[in-house]
PDB file of C-alpha atoms and ligand atoms in Angstrom:
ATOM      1  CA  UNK A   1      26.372 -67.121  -4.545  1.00 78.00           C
ATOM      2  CA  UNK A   2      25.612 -69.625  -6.992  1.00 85.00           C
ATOM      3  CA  UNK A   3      24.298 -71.982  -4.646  1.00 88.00           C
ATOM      4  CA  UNK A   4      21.762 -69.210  -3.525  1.00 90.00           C
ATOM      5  CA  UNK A   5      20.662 -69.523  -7.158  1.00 91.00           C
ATOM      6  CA  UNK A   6      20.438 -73.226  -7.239  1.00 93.00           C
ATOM      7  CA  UNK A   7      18.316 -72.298  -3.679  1.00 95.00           C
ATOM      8  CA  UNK A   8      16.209 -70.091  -5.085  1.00 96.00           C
ATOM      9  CA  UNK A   9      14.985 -72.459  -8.086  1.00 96.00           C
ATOM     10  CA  UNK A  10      14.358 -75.234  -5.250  1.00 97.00           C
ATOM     11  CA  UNK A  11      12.025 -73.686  -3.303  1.00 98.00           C
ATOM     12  CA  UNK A  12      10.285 -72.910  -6.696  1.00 97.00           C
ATOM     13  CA  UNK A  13       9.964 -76.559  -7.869  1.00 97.00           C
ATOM     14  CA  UNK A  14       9.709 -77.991  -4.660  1.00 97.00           C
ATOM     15  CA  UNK A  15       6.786 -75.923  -4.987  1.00 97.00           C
ATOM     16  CA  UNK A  16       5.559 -77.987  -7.714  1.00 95.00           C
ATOM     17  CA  UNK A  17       6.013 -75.186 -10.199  1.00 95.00           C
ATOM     18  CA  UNK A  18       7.298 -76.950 -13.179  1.00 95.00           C
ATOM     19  CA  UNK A  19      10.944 -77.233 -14.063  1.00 96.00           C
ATOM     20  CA  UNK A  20      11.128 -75.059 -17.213  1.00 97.00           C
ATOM     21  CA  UNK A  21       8.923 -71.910 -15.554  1.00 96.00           C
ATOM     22  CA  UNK A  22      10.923 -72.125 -12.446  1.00 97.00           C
ATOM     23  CA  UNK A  23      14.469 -72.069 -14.533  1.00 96.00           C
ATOM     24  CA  UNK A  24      12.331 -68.413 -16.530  1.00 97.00           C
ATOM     25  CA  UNK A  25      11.327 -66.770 -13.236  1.00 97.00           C
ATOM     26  CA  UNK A  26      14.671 -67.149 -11.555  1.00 96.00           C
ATOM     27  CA  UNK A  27      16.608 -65.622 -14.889  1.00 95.00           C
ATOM     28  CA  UNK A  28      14.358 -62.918 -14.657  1.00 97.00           C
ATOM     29  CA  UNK A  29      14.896 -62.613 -11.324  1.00 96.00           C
ATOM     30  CA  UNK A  30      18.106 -62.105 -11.788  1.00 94.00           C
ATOM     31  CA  UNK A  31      18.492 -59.858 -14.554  1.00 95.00           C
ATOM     32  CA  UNK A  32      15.300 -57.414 -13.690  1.00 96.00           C
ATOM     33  CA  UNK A  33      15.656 -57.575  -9.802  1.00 95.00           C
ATOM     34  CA  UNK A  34      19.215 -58.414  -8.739  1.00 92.00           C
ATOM     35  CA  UNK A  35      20.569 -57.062 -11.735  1.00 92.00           C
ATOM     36  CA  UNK A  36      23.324 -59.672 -12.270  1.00 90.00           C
ATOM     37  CA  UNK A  37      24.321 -61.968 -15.143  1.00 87.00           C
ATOM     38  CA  UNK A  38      24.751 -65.449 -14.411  1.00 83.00           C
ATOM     39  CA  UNK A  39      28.122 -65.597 -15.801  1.00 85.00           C
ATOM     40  CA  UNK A  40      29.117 -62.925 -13.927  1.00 88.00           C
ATOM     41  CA  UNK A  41      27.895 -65.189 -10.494  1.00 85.00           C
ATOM     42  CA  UNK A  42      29.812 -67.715 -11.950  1.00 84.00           C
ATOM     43  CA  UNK A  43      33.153 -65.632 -12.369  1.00 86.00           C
ATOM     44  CA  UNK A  44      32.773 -64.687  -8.640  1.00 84.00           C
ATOM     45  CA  UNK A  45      31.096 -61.168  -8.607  1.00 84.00           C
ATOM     46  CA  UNK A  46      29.552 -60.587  -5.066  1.00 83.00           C
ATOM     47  CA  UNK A  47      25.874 -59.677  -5.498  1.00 82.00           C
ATOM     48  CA  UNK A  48      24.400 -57.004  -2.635  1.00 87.00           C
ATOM     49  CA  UNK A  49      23.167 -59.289   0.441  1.00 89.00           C
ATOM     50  CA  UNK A  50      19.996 -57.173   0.535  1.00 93.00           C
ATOM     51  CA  UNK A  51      18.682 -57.988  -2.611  1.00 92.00           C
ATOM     52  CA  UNK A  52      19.582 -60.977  -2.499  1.00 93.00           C
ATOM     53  CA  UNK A  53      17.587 -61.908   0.965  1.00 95.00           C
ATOM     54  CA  UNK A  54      14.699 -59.848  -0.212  1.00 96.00           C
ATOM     55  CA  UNK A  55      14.859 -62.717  -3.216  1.00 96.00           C
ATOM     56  CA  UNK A  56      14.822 -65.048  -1.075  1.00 97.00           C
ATOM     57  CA  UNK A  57      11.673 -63.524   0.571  1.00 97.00           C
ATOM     58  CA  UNK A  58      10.016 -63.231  -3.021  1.00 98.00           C
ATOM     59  CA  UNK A  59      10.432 -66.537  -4.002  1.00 98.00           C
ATOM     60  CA  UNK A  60       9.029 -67.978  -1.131  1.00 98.00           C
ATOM     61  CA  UNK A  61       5.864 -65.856  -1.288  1.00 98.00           C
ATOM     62  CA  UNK A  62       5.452 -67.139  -4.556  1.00 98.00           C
ATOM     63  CA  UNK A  63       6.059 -70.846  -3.675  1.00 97.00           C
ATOM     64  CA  UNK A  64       3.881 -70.275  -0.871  1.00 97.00           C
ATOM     65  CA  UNK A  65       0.823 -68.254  -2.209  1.00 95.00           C
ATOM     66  CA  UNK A  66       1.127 -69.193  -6.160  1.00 95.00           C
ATOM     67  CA  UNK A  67       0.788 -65.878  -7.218  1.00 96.00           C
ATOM     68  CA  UNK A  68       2.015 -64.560  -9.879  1.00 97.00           C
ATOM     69  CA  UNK A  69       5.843 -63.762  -9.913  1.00 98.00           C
ATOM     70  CA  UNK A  70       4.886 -60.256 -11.301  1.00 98.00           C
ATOM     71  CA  UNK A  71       2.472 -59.266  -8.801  1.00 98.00           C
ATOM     72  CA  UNK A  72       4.733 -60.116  -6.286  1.00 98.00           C
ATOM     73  CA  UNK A  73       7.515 -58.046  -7.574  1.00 98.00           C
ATOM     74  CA  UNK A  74       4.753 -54.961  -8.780  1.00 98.00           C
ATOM     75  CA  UNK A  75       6.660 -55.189 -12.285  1.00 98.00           C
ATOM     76  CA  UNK A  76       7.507 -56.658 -15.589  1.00 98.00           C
ATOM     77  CA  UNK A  77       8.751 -56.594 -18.734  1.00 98.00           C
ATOM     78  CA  UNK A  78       7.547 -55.547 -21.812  1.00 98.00           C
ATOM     79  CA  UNK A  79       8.675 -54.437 -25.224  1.00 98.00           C
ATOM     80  CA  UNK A  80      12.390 -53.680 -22.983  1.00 97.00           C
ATOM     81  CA  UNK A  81      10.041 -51.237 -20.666  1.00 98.00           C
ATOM     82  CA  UNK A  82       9.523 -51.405 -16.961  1.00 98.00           C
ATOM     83  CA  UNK A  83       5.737 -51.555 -16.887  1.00 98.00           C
ATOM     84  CA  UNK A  84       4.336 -51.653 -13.151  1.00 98.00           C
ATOM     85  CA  UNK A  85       1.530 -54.119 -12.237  1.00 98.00           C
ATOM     86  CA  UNK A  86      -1.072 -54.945  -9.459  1.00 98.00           C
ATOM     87  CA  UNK A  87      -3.729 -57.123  -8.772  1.00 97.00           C
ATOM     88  CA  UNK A  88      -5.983 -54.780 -10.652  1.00 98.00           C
ATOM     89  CA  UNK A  89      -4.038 -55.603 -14.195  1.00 98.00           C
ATOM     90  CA  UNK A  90      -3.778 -58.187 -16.502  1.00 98.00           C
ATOM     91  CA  UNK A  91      -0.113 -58.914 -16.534  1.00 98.00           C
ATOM     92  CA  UNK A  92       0.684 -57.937 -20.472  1.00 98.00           C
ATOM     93  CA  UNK A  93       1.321 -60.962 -22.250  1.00 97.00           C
ATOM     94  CA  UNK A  94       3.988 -61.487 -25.209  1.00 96.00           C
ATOM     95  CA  UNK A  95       1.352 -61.772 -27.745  1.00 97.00           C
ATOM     96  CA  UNK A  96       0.087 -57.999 -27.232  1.00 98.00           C
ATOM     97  CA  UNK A  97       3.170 -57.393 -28.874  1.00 98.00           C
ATOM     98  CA  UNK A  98       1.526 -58.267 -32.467  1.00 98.00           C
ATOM     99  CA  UNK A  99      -1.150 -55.853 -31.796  1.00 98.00           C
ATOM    100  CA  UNK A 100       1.034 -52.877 -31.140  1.00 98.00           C
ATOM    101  CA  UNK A 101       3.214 -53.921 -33.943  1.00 98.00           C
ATOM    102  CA  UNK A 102       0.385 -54.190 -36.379  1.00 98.00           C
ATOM    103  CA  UNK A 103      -1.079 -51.096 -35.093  1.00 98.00           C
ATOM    104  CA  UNK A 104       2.221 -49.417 -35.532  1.00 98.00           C
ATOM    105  CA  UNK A 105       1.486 -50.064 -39.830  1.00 97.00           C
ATOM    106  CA  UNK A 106      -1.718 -48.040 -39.779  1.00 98.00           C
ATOM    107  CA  UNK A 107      -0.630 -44.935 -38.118  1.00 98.00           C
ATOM    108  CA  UNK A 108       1.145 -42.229 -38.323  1.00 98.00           C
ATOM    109  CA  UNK A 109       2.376 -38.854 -35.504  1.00 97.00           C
ATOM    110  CA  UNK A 110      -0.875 -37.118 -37.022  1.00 98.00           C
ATOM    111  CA  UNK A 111      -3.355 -40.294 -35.986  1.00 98.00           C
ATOM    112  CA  UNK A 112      -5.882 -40.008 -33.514  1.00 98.00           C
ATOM    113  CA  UNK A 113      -5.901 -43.165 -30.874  1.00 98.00           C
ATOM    114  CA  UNK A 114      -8.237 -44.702 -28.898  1.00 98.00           C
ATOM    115  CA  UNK A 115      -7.201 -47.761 -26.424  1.00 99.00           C
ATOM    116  CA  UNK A 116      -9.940 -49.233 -25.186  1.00 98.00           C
ATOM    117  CA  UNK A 117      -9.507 -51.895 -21.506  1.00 98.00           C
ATOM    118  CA  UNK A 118      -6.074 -50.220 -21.375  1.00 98.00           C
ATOM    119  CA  UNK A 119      -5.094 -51.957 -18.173  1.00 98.00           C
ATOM    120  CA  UNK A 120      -1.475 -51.240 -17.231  1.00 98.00           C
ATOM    121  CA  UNK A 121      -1.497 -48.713 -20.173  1.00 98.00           C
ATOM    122  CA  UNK A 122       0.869 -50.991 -22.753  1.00 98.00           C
ATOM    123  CA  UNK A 123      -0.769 -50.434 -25.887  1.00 98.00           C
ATOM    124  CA  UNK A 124      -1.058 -46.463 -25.301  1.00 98.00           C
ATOM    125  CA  UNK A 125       2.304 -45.928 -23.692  1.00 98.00           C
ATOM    126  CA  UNK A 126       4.235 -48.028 -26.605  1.00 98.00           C
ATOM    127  CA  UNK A 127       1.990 -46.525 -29.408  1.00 98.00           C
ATOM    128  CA  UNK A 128       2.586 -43.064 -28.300  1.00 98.00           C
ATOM    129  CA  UNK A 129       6.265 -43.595 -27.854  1.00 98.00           C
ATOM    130  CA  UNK A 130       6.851 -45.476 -30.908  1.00 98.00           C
ATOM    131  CA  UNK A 131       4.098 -42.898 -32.974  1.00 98.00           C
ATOM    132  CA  UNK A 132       4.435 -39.741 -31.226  1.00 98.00           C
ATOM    133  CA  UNK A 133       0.555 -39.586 -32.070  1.00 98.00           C
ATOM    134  CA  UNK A 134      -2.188 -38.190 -29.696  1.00 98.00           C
ATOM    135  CA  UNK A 135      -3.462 -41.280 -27.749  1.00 98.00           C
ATOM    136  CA  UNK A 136      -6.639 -41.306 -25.495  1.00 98.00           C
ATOM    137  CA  UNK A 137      -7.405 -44.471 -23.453  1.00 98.00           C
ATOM    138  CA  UNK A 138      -9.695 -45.751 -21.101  1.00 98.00           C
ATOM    139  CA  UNK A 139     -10.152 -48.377 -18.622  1.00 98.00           C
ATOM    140  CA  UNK A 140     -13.413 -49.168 -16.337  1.00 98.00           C
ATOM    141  CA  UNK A 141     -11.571 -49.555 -13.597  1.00 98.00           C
ATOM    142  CA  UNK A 142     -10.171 -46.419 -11.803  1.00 98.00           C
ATOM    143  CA  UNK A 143      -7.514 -48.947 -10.016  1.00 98.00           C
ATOM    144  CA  UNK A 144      -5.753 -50.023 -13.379  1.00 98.00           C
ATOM    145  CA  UNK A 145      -6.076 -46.524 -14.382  1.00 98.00           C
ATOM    146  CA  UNK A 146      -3.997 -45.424 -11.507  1.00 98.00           C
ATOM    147  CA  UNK A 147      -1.057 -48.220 -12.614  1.00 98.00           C
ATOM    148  CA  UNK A 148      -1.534 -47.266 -16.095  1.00 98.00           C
ATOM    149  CA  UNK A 149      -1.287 -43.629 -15.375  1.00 98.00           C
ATOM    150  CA  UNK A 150       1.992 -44.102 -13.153  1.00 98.00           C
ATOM    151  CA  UNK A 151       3.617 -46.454 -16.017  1.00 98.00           C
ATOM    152  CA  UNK A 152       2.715 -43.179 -18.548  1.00 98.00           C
ATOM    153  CA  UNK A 153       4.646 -40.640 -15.936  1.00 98.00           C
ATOM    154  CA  UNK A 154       7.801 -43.273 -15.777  1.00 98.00           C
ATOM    155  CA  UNK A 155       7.993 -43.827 -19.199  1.00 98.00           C
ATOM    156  CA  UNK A 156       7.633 -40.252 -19.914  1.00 98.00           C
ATOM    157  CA  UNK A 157       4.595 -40.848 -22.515  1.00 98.00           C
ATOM    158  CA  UNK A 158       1.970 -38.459 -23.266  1.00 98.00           C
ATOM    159  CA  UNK A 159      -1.224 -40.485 -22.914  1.00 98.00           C
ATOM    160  CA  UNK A 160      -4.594 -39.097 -22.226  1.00 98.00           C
ATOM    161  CA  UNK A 161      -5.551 -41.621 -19.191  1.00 98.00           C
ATOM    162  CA  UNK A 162     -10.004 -41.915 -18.436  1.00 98.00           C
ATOM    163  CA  UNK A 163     -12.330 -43.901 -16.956  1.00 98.00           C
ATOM    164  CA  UNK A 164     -15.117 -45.026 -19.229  1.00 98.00           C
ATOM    165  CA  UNK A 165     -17.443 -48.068 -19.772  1.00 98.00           C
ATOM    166  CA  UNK A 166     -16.435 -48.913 -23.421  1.00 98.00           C
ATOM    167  CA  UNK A 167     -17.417 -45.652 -25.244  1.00 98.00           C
ATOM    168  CA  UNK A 168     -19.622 -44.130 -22.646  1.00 98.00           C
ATOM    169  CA  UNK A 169     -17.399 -41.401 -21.477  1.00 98.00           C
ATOM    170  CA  UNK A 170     -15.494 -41.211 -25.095  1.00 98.00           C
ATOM    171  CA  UNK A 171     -16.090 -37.240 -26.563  1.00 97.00           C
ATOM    172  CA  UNK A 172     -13.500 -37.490 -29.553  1.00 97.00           C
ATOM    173  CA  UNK A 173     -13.676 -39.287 -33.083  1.00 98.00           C
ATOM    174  CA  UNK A 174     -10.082 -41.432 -33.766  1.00 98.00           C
ATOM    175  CA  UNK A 175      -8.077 -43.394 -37.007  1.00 98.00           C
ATOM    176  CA  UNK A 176      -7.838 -46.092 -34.743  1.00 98.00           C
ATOM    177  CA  UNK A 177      -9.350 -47.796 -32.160  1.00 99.00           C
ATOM    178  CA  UNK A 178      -7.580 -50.718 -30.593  1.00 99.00           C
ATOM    179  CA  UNK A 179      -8.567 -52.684 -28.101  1.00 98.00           C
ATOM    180  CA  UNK A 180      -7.261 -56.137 -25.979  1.00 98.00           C
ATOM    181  CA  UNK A 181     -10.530 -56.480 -24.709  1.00 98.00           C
ATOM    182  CA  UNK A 182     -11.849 -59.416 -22.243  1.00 98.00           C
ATOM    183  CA  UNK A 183     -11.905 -62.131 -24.412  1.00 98.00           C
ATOM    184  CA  UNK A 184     -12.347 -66.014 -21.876  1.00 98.00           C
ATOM    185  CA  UNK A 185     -14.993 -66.912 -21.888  1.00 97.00           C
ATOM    186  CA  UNK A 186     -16.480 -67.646 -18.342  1.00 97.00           C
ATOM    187  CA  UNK A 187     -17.399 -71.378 -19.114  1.00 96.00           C
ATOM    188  CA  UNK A 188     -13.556 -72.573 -19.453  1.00 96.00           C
ATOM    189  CA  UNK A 189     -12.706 -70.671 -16.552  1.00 96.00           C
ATOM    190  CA  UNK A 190     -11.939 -73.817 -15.221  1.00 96.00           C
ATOM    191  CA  UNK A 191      -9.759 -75.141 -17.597  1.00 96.00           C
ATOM    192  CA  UNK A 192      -7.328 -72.573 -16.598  1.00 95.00           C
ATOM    193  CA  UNK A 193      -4.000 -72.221 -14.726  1.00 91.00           C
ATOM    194  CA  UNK A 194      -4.767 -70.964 -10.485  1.00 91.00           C
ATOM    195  CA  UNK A 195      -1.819 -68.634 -11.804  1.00 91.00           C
ATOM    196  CA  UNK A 196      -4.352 -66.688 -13.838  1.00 95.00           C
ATOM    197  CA  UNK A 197      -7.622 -67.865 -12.280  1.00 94.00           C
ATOM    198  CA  UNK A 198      -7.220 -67.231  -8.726  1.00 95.00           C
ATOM    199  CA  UNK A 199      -4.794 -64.120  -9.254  1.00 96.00           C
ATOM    200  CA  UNK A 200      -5.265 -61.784 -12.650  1.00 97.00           C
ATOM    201  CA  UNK A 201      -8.604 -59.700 -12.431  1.00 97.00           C
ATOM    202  CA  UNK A 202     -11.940 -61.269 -13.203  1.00 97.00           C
ATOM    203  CA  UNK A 203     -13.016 -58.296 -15.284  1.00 97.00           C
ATOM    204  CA  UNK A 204      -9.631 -58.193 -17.022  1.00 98.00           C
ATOM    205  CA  UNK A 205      -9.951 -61.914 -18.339  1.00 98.00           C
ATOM    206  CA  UNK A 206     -13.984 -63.140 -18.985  1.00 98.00           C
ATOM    207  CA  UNK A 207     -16.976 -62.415 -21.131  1.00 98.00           C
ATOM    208  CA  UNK A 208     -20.473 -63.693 -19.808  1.00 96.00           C
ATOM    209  CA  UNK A 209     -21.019 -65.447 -23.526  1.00 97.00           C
ATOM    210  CA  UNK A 210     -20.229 -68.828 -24.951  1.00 97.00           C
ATOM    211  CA  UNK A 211     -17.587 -67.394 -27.600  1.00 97.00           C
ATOM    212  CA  UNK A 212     -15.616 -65.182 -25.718  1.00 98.00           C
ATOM    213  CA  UNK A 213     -17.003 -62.076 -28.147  1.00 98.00           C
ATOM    214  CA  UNK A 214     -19.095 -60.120 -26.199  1.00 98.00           C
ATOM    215  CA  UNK A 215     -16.785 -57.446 -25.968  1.00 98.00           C
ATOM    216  CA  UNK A 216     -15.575 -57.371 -29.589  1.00 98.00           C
ATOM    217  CA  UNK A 217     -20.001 -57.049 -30.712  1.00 98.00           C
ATOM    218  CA  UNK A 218     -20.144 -53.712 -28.787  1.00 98.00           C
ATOM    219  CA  UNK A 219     -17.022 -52.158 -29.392  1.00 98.00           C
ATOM    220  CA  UNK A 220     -17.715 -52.698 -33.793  1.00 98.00           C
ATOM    221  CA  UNK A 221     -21.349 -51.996 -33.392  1.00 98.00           C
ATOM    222  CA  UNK A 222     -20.475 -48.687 -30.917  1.00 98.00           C
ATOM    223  CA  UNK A 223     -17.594 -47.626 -33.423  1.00 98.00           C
ATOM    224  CA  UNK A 224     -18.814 -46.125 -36.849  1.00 96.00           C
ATOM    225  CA  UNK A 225     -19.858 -42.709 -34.696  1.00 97.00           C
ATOM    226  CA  UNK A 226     -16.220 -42.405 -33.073  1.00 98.00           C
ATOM    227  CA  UNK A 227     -14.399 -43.272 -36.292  1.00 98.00           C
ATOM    228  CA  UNK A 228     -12.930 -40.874 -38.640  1.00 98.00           C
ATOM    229  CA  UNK A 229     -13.543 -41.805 -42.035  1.00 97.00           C
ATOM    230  CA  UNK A 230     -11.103 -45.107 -43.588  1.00 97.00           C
ATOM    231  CA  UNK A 231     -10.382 -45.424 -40.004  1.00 98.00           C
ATOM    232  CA  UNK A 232      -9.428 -48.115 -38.340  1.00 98.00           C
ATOM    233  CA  UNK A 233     -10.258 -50.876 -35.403  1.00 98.00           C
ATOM    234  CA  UNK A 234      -7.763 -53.490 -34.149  1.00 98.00           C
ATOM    235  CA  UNK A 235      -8.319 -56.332 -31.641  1.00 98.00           C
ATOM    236  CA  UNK A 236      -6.268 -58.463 -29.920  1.00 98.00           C
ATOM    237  CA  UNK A 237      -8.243 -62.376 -30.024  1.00 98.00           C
ATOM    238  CA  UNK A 238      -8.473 -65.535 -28.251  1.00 97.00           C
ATOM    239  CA  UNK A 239      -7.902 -68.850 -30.156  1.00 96.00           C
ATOM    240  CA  UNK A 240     -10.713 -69.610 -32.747  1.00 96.00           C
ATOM    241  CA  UNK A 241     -11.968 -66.233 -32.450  1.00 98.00           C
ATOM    242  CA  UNK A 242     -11.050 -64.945 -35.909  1.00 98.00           C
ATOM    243  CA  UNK A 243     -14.119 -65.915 -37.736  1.00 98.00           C
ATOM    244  CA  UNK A 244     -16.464 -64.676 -35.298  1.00 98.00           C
ATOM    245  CA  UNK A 245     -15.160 -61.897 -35.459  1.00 98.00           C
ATOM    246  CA  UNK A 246     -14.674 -61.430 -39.113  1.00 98.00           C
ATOM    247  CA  UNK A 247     -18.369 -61.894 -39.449  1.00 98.00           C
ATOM    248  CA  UNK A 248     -19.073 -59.410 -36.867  1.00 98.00           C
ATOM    249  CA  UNK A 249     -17.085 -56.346 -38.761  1.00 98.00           C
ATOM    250  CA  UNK A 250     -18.659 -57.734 -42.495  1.00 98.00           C
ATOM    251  CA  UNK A 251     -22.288 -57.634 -40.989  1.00 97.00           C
ATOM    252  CA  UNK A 252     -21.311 -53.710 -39.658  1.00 98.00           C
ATOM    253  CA  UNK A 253     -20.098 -52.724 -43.354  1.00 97.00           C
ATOM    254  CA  UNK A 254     -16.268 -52.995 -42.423  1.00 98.00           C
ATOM    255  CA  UNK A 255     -13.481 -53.889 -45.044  1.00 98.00           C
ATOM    256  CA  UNK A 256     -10.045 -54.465 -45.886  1.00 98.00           C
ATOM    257  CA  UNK A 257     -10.398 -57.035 -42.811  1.00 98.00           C
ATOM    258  CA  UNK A 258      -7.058 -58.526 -42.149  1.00 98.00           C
ATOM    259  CA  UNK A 259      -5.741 -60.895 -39.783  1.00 98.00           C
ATOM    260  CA  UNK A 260      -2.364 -61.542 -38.035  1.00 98.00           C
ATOM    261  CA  UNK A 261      -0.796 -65.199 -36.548  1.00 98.00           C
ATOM    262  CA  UNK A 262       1.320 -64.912 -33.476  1.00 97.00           C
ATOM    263  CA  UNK A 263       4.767 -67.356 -33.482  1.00 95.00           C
ATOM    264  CA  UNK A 264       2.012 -70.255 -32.274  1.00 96.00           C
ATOM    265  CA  UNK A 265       0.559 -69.698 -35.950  1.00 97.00           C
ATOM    266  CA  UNK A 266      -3.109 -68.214 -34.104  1.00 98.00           C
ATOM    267  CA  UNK A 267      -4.679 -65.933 -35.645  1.00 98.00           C
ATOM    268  CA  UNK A 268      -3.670 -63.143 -33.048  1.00 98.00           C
ATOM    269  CA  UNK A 269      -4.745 -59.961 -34.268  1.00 98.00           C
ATOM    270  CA  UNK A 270      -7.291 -58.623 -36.687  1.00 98.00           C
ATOM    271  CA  UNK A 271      -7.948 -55.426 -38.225  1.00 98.00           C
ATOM    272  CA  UNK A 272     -10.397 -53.749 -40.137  1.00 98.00           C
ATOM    273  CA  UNK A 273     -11.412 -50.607 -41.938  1.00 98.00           C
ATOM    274  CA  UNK A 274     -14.399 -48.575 -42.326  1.00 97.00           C
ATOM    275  CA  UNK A 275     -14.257 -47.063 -45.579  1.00 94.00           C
ATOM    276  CA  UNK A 276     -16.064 -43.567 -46.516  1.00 80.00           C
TER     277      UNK A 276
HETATM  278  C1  LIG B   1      -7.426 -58.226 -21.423  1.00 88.26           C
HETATM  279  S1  LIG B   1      -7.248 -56.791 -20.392  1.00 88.26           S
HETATM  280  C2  LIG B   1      -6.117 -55.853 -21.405  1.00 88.26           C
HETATM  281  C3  LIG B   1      -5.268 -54.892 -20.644  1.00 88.26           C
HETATM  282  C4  LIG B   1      -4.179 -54.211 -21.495  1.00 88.26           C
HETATM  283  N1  LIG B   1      -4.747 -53.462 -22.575  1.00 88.26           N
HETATM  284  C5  LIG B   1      -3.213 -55.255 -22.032  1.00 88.26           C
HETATM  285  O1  LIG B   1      -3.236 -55.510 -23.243  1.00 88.26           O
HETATM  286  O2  LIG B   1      -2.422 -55.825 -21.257  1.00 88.26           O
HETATM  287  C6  LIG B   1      -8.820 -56.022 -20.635  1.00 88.26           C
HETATM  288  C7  LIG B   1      -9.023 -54.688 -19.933  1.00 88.26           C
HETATM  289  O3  LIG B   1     -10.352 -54.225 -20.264  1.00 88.26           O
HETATM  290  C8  LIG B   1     -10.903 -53.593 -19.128  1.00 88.26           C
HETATM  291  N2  LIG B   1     -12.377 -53.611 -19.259  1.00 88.26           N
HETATM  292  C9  LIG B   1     -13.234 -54.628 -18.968  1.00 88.26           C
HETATM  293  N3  LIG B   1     -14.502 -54.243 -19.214  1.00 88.26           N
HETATM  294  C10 LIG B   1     -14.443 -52.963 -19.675  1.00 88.26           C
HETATM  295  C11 LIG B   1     -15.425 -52.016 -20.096  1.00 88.26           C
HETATM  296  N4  LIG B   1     -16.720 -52.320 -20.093  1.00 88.26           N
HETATM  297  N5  LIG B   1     -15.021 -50.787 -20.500  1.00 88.26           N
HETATM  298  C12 LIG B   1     -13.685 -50.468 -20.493  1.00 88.26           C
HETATM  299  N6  LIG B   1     -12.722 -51.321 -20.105  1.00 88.26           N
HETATM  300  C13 LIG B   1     -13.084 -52.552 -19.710  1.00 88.26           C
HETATM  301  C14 LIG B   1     -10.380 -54.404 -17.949  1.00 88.26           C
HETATM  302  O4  LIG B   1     -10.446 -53.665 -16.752  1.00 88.26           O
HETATM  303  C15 LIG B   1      -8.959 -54.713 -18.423  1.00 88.26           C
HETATM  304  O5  LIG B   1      -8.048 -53.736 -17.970  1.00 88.26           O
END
């Protein structure tokens, strides 16, 4: 059994998938799909010789067409929940984390919630678990909506699931709007990993403009009418995005603007308030 592990992480490098990320995908391989601990390999525990081929049939799909290890098994991880995934959503990232966490600070069961670009549904799902508060969120695209609206039923959430173009379909007034909106700009699209480029969803991932902050303009500017007074907005941002962004909520009369750094010490998150 152990030397099907040592197999597995092969094919992977042989790939040319580096080392370290090869090592990551195989543990969570293991614990998330085959359900074992490596100790417990070790000690001689027989894994099922299903799962184990159907590994096997994983890991070369993703030697072979470089997607994503999380598209290929339609899952992942995040904040300890099973969130499903498809080509249609950004695969949540470990930084989002800080957002919800931060967001967690400025509400209460009685807040109203928008999530706007909801994708998968993260930010809702783990707000309204964590909160118990009334959560409405949207998504352009009716295919991440469908994901994001399964992850809501297996969690057992209570999430308020739409399709909307930023605030077009929006009827209610909030205490917080959050968003993890597009934020790449299109320009360094080549600059980054086939992983994401070739595999995570165009719309998902780019703006059109130079800074990445397209998004971030018309979701402030579009805000003061769905706000409920001293309420709140809360973005997720790109690297070096803080002081655009800053600006962008002092020129539309927002205060108390905060920001948060993620373990890389970026400045992650930012939040702002729009007083009475
Ligand atoms: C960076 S992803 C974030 C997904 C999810 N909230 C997360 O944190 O993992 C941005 C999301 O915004 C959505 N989006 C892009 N343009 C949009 C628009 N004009 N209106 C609403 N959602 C949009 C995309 O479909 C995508 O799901």
């Amino acid at each position: 059994m152990i030397n099907d592990i040592k197999r597995l992480k092969n094919i992977l490098t042989e790939s040319g998938i580096e080392k370290q990320e090869a090592q990551a995908e195989i543990d969570f391989i293991l614990k998330y799909f085959l359900n074992i601990k490596l100790e417990d390999i070790i000690l001689g525990k027989k894994m099922d010789s299903n799962l184990i081929k159907k590994a096997f049939e994983i890991i070369k799909e993703r030697a072979k067409t470089k997607q994503p290890l999380m598209y290929i098994l339609g899952f992942t991880i995040f904040m300890n929940n099973k969130f499903l995934v498809s080509k249609d959503t950004l695969i949540p990232r470990v930084e989002t984390e800080l957002l919800i966490k931060t967001c967690q600070n400025l509400i209460n069961k009685n807040s109203k919630v928008l999530d706007i670009g909801c994708g998968s549904g993260i930010i809702s799902i783990m707000l309204n678990k964590l909160k118990n508060c009334y959560v409405d969120s949207c998504d352009i695209s009716v295919e991440a909506l469908k994901i994001a609206k399964a992850n809501s039923q297996n969690l057992k959430s209570n999430v308020n699931f739409f399709q909307s173009d930023l605030f077009d379909n929006v009827q209610n007034n909030y205490d917080l709007i959050v968003s993890n909106p597009p934020y790449i700009p299109l320009k360094i699209k080549d600059t980054l990993q086939d992983e994401i480029k070739k595999h995570e969803p165009h719309g998902a991932l780019f703006t059109n403009d130079d800074l990445g902050i397209h998004f971030y303009k018309k979701i402030i500017k579009s805000s003061p009418k769905y706000l409920n007074p001293n309420g709140y907005i809360a973005f997720e941002l790109g690297i070096n995005q803080a002081k655009f962004v800053k600006d962008l909520f002092l020129s539309n009369h927002f205060q108390n603007i905060k920001t948060f750094k993620d373990l890389n010490d970026i400045e992650r998150v930012i939040v702002a308030q729009k007083l009475e």
